[in-house]
Short mmCIF file of C-alpha atoms in Angstrom, two decimals:
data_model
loop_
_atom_site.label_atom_id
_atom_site.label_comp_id
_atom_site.label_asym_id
_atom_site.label_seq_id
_atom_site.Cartn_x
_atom_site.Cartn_y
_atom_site.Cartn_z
CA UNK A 4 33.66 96.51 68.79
CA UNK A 5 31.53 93.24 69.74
CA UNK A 6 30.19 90.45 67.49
CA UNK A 7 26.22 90.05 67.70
CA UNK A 8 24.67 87.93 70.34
CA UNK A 9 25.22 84.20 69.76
CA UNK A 10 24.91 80.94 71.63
CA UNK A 11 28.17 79.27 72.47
CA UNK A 12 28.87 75.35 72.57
CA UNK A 13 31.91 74.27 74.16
CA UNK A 14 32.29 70.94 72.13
CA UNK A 15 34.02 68.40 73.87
CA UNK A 16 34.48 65.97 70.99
CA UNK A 17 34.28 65.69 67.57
CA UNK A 18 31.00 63.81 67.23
CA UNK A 19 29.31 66.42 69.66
CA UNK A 20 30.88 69.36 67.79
CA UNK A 21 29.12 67.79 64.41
CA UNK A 22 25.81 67.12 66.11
CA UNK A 23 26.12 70.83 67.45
CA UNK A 24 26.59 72.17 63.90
CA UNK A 25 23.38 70.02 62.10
CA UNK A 26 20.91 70.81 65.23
CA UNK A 27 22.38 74.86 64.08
CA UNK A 28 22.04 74.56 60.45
CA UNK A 29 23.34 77.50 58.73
CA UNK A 30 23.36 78.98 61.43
CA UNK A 31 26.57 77.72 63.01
CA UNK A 32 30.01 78.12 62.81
CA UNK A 33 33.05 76.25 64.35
CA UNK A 34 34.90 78.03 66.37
CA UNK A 35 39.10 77.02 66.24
CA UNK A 36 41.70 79.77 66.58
CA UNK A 37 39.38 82.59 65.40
CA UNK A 38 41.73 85.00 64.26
CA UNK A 39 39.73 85.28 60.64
CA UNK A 40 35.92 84.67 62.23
CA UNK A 41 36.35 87.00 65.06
CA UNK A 42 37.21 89.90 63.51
CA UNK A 43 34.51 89.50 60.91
CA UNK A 44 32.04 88.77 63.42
CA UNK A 45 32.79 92.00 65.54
CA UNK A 46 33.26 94.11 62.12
CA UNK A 47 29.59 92.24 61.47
CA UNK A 48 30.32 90.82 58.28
CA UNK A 49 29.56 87.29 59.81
CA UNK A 50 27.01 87.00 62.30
CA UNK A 51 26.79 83.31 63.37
CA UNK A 52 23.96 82.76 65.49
CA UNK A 53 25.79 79.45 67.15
CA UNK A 54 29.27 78.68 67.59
CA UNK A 55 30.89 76.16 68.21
CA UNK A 56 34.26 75.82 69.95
CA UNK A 57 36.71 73.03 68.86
CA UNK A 58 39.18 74.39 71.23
CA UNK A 59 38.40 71.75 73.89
CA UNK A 60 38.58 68.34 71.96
CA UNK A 61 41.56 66.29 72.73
CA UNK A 62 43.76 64.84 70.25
CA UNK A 63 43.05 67.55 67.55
CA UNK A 64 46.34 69.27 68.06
CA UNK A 65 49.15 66.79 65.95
CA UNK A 66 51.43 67.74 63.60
CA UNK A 67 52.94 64.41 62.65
CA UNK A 68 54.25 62.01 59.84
CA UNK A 69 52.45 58.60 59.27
CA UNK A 70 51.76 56.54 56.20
CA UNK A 71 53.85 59.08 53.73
CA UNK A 72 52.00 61.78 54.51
CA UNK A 73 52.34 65.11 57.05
CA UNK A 74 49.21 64.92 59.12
CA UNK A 75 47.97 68.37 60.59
CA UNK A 76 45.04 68.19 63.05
CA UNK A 77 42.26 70.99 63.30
CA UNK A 78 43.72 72.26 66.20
CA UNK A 79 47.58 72.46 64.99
CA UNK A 80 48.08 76.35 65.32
CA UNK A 81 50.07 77.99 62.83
CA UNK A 82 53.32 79.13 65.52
CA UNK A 83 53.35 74.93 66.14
CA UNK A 84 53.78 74.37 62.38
CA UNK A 85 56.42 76.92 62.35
CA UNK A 86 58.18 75.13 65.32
CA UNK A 87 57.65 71.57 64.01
CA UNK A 88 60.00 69.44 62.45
CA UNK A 89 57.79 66.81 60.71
CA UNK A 90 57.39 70.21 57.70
CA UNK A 91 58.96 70.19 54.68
CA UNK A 92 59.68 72.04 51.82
CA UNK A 93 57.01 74.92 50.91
CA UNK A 94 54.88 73.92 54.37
CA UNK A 95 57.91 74.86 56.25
CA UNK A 96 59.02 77.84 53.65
CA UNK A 97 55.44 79.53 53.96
CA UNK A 98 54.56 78.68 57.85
CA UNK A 99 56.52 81.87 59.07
CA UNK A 100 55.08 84.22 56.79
CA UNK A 101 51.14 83.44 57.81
CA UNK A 102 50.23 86.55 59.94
CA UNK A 103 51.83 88.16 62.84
CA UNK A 104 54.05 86.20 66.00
CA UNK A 105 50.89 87.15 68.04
CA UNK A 106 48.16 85.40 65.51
CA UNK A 107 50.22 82.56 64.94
CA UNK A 108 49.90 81.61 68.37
CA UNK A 109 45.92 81.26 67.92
CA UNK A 110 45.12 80.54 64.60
CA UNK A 111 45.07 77.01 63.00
CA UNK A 112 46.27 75.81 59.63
CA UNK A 113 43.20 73.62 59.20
CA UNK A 114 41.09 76.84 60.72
CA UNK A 115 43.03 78.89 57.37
CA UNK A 116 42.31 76.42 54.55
CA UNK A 117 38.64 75.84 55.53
CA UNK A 118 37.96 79.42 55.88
CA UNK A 119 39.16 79.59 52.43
CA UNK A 120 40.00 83.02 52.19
CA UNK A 121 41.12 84.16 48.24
CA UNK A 122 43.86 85.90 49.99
CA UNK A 123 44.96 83.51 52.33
CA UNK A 124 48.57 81.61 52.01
CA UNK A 125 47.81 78.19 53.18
CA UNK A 126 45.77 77.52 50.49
CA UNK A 127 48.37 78.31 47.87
CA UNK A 128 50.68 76.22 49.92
CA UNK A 129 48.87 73.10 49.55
CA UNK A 130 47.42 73.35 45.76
CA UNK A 131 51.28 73.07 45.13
CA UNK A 132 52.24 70.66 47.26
CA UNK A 133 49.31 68.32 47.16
CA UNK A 134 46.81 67.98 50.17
CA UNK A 135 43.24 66.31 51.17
CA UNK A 136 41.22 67.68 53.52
CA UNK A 137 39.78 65.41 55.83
CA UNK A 138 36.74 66.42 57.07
CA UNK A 139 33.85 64.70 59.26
CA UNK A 140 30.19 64.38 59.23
CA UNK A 141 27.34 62.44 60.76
CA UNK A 142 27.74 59.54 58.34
CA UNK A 143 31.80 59.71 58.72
CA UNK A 144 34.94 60.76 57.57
CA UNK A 145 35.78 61.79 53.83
CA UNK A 146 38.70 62.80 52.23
CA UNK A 147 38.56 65.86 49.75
CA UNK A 148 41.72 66.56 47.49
CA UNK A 149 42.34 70.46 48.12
CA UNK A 150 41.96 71.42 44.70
CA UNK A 151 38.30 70.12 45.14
CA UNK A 152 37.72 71.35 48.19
CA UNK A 153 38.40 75.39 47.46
CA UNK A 154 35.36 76.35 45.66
CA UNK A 155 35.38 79.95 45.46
CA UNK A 156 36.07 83.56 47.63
CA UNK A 157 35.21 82.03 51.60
CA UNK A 158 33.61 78.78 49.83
CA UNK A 159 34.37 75.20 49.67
CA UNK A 160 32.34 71.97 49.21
CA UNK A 161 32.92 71.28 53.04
CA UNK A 162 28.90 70.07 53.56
CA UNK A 163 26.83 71.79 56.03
CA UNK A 164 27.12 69.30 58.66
CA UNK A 165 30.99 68.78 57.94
CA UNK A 166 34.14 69.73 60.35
CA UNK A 167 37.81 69.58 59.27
CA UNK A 168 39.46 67.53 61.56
CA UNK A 169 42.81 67.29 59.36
CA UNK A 170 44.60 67.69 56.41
CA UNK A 171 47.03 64.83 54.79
CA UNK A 172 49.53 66.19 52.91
CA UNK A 173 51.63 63.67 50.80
CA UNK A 174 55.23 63.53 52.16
CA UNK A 175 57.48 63.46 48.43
CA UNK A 176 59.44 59.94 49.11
CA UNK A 177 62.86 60.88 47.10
CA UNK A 178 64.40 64.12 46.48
CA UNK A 179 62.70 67.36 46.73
CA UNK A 180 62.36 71.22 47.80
CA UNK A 181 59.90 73.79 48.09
CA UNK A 182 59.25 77.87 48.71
CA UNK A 183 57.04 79.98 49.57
CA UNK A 184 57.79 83.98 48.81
CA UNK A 185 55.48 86.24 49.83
CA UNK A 186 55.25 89.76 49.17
CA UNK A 187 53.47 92.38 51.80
CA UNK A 188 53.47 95.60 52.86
CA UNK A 189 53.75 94.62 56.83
CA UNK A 190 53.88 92.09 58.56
CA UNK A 191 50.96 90.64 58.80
CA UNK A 192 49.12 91.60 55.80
CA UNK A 193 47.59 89.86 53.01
CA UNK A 194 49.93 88.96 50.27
CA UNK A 195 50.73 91.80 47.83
CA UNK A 196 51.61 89.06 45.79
CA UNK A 197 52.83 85.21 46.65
CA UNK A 198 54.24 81.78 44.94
CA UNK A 199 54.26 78.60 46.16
CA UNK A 200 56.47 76.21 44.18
CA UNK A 201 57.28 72.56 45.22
CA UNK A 202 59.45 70.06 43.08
CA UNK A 203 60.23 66.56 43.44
CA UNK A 204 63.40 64.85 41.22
CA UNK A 205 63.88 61.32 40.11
CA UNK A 206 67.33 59.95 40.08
CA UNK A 207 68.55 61.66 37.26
CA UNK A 208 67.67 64.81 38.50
CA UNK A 209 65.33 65.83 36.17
CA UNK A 210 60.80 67.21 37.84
CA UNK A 211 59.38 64.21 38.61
CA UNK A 212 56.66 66.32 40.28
CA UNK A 213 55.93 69.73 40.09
CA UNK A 214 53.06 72.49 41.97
CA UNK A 215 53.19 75.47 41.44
CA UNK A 216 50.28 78.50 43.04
CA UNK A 217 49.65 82.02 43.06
CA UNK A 218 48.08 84.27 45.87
CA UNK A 219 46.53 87.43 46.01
CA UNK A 220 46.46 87.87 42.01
CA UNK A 221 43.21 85.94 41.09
CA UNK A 222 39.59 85.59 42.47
CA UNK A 223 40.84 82.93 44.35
CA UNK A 224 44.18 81.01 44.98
CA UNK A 225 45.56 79.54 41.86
CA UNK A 226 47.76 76.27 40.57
CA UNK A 227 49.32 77.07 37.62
CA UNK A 228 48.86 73.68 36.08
CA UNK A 229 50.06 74.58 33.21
CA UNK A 230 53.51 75.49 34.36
CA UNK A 231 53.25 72.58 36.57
CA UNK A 232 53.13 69.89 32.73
CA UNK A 233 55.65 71.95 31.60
CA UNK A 234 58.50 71.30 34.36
CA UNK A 235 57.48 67.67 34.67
CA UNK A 236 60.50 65.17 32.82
CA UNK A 237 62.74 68.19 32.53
CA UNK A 238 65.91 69.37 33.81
CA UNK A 239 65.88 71.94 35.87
CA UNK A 240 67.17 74.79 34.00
CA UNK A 241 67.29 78.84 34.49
CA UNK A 242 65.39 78.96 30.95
CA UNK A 243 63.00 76.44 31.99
CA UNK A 244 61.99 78.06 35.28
CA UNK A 245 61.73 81.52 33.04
CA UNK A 246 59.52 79.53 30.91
CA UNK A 247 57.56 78.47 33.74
CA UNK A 248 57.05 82.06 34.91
CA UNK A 249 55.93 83.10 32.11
CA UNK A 250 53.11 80.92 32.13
CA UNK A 251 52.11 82.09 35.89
CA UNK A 252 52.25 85.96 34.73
CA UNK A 253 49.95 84.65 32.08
CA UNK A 254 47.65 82.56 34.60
CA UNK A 255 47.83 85.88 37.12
CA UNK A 256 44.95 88.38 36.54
CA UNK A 257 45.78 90.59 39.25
CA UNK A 258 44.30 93.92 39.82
CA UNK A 259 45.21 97.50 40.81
CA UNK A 260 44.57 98.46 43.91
CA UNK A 261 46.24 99.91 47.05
CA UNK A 262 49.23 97.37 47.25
CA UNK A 263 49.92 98.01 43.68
CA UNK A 264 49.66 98.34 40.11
CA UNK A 265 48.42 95.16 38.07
CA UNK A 266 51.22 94.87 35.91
CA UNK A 267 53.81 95.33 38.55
CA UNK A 268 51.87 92.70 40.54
CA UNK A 269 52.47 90.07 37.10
CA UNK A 270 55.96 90.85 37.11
CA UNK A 271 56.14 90.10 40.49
CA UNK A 272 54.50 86.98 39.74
CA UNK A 273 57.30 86.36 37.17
CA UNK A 274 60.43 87.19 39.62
CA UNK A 275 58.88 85.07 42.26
CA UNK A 276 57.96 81.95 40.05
CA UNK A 277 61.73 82.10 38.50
CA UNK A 278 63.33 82.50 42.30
CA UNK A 279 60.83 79.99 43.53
CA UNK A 280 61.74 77.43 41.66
CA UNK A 281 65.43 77.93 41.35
CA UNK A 282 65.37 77.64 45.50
CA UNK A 283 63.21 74.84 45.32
CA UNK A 284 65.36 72.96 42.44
CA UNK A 285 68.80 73.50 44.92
CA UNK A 286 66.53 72.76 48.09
CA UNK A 287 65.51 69.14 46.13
CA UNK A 288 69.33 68.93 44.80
CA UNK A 289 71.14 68.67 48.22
CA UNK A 290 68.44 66.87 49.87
CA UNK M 5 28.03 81.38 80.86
CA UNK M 6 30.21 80.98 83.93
CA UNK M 7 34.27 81.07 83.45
CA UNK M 8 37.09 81.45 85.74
CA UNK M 9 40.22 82.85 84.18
CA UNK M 10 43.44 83.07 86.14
CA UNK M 11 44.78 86.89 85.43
CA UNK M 12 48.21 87.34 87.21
CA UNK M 13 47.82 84.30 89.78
CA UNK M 14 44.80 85.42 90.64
CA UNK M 15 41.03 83.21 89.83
CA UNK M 16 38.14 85.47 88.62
CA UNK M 17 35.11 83.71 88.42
CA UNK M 18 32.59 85.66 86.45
CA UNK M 19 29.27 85.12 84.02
CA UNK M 20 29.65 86.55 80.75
CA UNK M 21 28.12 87.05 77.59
CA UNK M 22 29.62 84.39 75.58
CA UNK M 23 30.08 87.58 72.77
CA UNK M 24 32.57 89.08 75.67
CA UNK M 25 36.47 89.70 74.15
CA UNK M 26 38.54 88.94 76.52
CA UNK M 27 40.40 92.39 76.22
CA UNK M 28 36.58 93.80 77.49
CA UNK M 29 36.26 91.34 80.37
CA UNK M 30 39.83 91.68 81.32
CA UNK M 31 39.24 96.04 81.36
CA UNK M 32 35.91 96.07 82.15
CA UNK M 33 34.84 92.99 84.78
CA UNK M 34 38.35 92.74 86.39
CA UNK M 35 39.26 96.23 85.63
CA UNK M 36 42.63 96.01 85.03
CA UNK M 37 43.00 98.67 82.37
CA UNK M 38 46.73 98.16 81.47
CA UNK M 39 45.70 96.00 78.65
CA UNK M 40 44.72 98.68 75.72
CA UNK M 41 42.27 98.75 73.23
CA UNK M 42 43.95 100.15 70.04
CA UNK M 43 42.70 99.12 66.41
CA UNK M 44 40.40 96.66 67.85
CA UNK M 45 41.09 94.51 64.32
CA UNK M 46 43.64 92.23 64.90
CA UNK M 47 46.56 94.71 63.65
CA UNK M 48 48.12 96.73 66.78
CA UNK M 49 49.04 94.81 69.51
CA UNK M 50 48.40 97.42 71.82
CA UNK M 51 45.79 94.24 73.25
CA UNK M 52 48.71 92.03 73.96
CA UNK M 53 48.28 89.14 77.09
CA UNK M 54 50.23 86.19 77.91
CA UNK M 55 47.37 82.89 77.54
CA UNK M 56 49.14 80.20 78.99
CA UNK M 57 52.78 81.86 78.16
CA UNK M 58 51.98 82.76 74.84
CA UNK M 59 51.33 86.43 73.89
CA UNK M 60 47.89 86.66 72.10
CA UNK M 61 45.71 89.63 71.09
CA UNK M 62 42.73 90.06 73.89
CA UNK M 63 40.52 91.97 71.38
CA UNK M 64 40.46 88.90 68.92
CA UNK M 65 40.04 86.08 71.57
CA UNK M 66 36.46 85.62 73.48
CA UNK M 67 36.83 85.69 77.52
CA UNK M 68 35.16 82.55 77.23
CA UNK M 69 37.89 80.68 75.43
CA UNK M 70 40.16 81.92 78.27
CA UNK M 71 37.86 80.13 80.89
CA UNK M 72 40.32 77.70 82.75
CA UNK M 73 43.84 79.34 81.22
CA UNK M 74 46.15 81.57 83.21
CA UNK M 75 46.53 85.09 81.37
CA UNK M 76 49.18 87.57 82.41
CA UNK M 77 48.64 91.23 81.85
CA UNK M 78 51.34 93.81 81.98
CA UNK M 79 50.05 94.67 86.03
CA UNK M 80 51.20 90.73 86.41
CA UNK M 81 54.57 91.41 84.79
CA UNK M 82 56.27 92.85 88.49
CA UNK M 83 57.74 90.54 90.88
CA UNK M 84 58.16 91.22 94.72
CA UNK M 85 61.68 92.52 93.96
CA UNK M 86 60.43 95.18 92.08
CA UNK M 87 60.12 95.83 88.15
CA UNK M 88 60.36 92.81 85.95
CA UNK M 89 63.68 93.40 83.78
CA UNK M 90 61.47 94.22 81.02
CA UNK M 91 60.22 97.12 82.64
CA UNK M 92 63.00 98.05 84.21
CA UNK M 93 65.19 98.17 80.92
CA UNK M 94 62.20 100.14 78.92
CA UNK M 95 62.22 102.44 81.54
CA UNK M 96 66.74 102.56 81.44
CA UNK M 97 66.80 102.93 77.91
CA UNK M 98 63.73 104.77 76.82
CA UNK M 99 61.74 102.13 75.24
CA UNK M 100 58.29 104.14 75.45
CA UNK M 101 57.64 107.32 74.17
CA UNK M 102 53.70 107.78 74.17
CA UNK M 103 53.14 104.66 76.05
CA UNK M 104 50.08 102.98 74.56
CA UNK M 105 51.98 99.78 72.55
CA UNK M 106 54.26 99.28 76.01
CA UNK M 107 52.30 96.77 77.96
CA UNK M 108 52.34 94.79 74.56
CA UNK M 109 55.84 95.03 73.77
CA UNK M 110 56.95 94.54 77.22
CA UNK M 111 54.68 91.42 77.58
CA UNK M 112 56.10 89.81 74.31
CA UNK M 113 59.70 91.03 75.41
CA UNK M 114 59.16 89.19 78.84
CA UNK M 115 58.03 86.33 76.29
CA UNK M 116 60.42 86.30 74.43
CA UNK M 117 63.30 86.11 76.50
CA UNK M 118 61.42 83.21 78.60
CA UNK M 119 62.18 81.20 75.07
CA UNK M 120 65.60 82.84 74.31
CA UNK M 121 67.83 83.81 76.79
CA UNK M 122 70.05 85.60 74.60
CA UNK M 123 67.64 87.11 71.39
CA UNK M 124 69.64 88.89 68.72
CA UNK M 125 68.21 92.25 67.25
CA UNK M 126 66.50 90.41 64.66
CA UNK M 127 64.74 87.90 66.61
CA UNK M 128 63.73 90.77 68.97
CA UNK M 129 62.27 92.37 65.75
CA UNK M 130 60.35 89.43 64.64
CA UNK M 131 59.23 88.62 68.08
CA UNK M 132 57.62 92.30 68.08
CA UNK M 133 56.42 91.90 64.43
CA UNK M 134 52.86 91.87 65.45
CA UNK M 135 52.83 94.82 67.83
CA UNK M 136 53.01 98.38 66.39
CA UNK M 137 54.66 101.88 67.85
CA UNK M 138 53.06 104.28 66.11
CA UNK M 139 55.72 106.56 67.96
CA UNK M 140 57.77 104.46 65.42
CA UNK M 141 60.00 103.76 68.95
CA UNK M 142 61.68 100.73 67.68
CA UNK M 143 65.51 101.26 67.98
CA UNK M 144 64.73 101.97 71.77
CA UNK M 145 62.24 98.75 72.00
CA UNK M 146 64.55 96.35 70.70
CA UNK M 147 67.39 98.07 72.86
CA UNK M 148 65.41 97.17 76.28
CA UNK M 149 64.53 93.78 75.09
CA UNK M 150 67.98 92.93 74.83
CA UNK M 151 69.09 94.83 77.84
CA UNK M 152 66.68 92.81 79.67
CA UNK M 153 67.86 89.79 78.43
CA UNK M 154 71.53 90.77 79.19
CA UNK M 155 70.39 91.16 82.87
CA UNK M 156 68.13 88.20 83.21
CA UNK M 157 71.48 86.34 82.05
CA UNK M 158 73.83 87.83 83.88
CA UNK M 159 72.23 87.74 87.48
CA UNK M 160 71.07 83.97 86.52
CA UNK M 161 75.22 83.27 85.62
CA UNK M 162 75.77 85.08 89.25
CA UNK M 163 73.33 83.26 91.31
#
């Protein structure tokens, strides 16, 4: 298999890669690890008639802490976000469980979120933890909270003429934890069913700050804000985390389908929110 | 458009379709055919190069994006002394059956052990995570990566 003919532009910088993209209109993708975009383009479900590659820009590539926050550039592949130290909680839980070894050595994390597949992980990931995106036009560079920036099934309010160079992801200042558990058949394959949870404590040890996110059981990843009120000035408690899941099983609408039934999927849910945040509480506990 | 790709310290300067996979350019324009096409969707790792060191799948990467980067394929895997370790050790303890995944595995072995010198059978497993046997060969696999390994150590300890 092939894509469809198309016109390649090596960008080599960001301002030349966003020119590229408004002389292509709608037309034109960017092009970073391609491990999502290829395949669709040779199965011909996308059929860009321009693309343009990002791979060549210097300085995209960082994975680094500054001003309280975890900065991830455009071209931070997902195997250097495993490696990297600058992670923490439910970044570094989830980065092993994106993909395959082989994928992770090409695909990017920003490449994942503005792709914004309803299956993906990252996505999850960052509606729990808190994330902009930070993405750059013509006129400049804006900052979109995540929540506000996934705006449906391979749709987000990204403009036309707009690149992801980053995401800022707010580094929790006292004590906290995170996970990411992922169900799936192989390696490799979409979520069967996934939580992200994240939890921040205040001296006394009782949420200060809670996320919590579903994959693979809705129309498109989901924070479970509800849950998330409900954990915030408590203790952390085995009946408050089963209280918690009980909410995401309710918030999960998942559907039957080759990796499973529905209502073993919101049981799933349920198992995973309770573990999730029990690993997360002792993660935040002996940090 | 023009690229030159290094494939097993050799440049090959060619024009290509900027649609060309790299797994087509490297089989097709260079014509070294060790490098399989299996699923052709991102799943098999039957495609498996090194890019720069790292193993990647050919059949999800455009030959363009490889233009300046130094890919090895399983032909670049032998050394003047003979069979890299890798190949040597699938061929000692039987880590092919049918064949078609063993250019991948051996190329993420060789990988592999560059990183580790000493991999344990579950790193060896999750190094190979993204490469399928459907000979379901594994036990053998992960056997010759490690043998490898053991050898690659021991004659570097002798030397």
């Amino acid at each position: 298999m092939f894509p469809a003919r198309f016109d390649l532009v090596v960008a080599q910088s960001v301002g030349e890669a966003v020119e590229a993209k408004a002389d292509a209109g709608e037309g034109g993708r960017f092009l970073a690890g391609g491990q999502s975009l290829i395949p669709m383009m040779k199965m011909r479900v996308a059929f860009p008639d321009t693309l343009i590659d990002i791979n060549r820009i210097a300085g995209l590539g960082a994975i680094e802490r500054a001003n309280g926050h975890l900065q991830v550039g455009a071209l931070a592949r997902h195997a250097e976000v495993v490696a990297s130290d600058a992670t923490f909680g439910a970044i570094a839980a989830a980065a092993p469980w994106v993909a395959d070894p082989l994928v992770r050595n090409r695909g990017t994390m920003c490449g994942s979120v503005a792709h914004c597949d309803p299956e993906g992980d990252w996505n999850s990931v960052l509606l729990a933890t808190g994330a902009d995106v930070v993405a750059q036009g013509p006129n400049g560079e804006r900052s979109i909270p995540i929540a506000g920036f996934i705006d449906g099934a391979f749709t987000s309010t990204l403009g036309e003429d707009e690149l992801v160079v980053g995401l800022r992801i707010p580094v929790p200042s006292g004590r906290s934890g995170g996970a990411y558990l992922k169900l799936e058949r192989k390696v490799g394959d979409y979520a069967t069913v996934a939580v992200a949870s994240h939890l921040e404590l205040d001296d006394s040890g009782a949420i200060s700050a809670a996320g919590l996110a579903l994959t693979s059981v809705n129309p498109i990843n989901t924070k479970v804000a509800d849950a998330e009120a409900l954990l915030v000035g408590q203790q952390p408690s085995e009946e408050l985390f089963a209280e918690a899941a009980e909410l995401a099983a309710a918030a999960a609408e998942p559907r039957d389908d080759v990796r499973g039934s529905a209502a073993w999927k919101r049981q799933v849910v349920r198992t995973y929110t309770k573990r999730g945040l029990a690993a997360a509480a002792q993660q935040a506990e002996g940090s | 458009m023009e690229i030159t790709v290094t494939i097993n310290g050799s440049d090959h300067a060619s024009d290509v379709e900027p649609r060309t996979l790299l797994v087509d350019h490297i089989r097709r324009t260079v014509g070294l055919t060790g490098t399989h096409v299996g699923c052709d969707t991102t799943s098999c790792g039957a495609c498996t190069v090194l890019m720069d060191g790292k193993p990647v799948k050919a059949c999800t990467v455009l030959a363009a994006q490889a233009d300046g980067s130094e890919v090895t394929t399983v032909e670049g895997l032998k050394t003047a002394d003979g069979l890299h370790p890798v190949q040597q050790a699938f061929t000692d303890d039987h880590g092919l059956q049918c064949g078609f995944c063993t250019p991948g595995m051996m190329l993420v072995g060789a990988s592999l052990i560059a990183e580790n010198a000493d991999p344990s059978d579950d790193e060896v497993r999750w190094a190979i995570s993204g490469n399928l046997c459907r000979c379901t060969g594994y036990i053998n696999i992960v056997k010759a990566i490690r043998t490898a390994a053991a050898r690659v150590a021991e004659s570097s300890n002798g030397s």
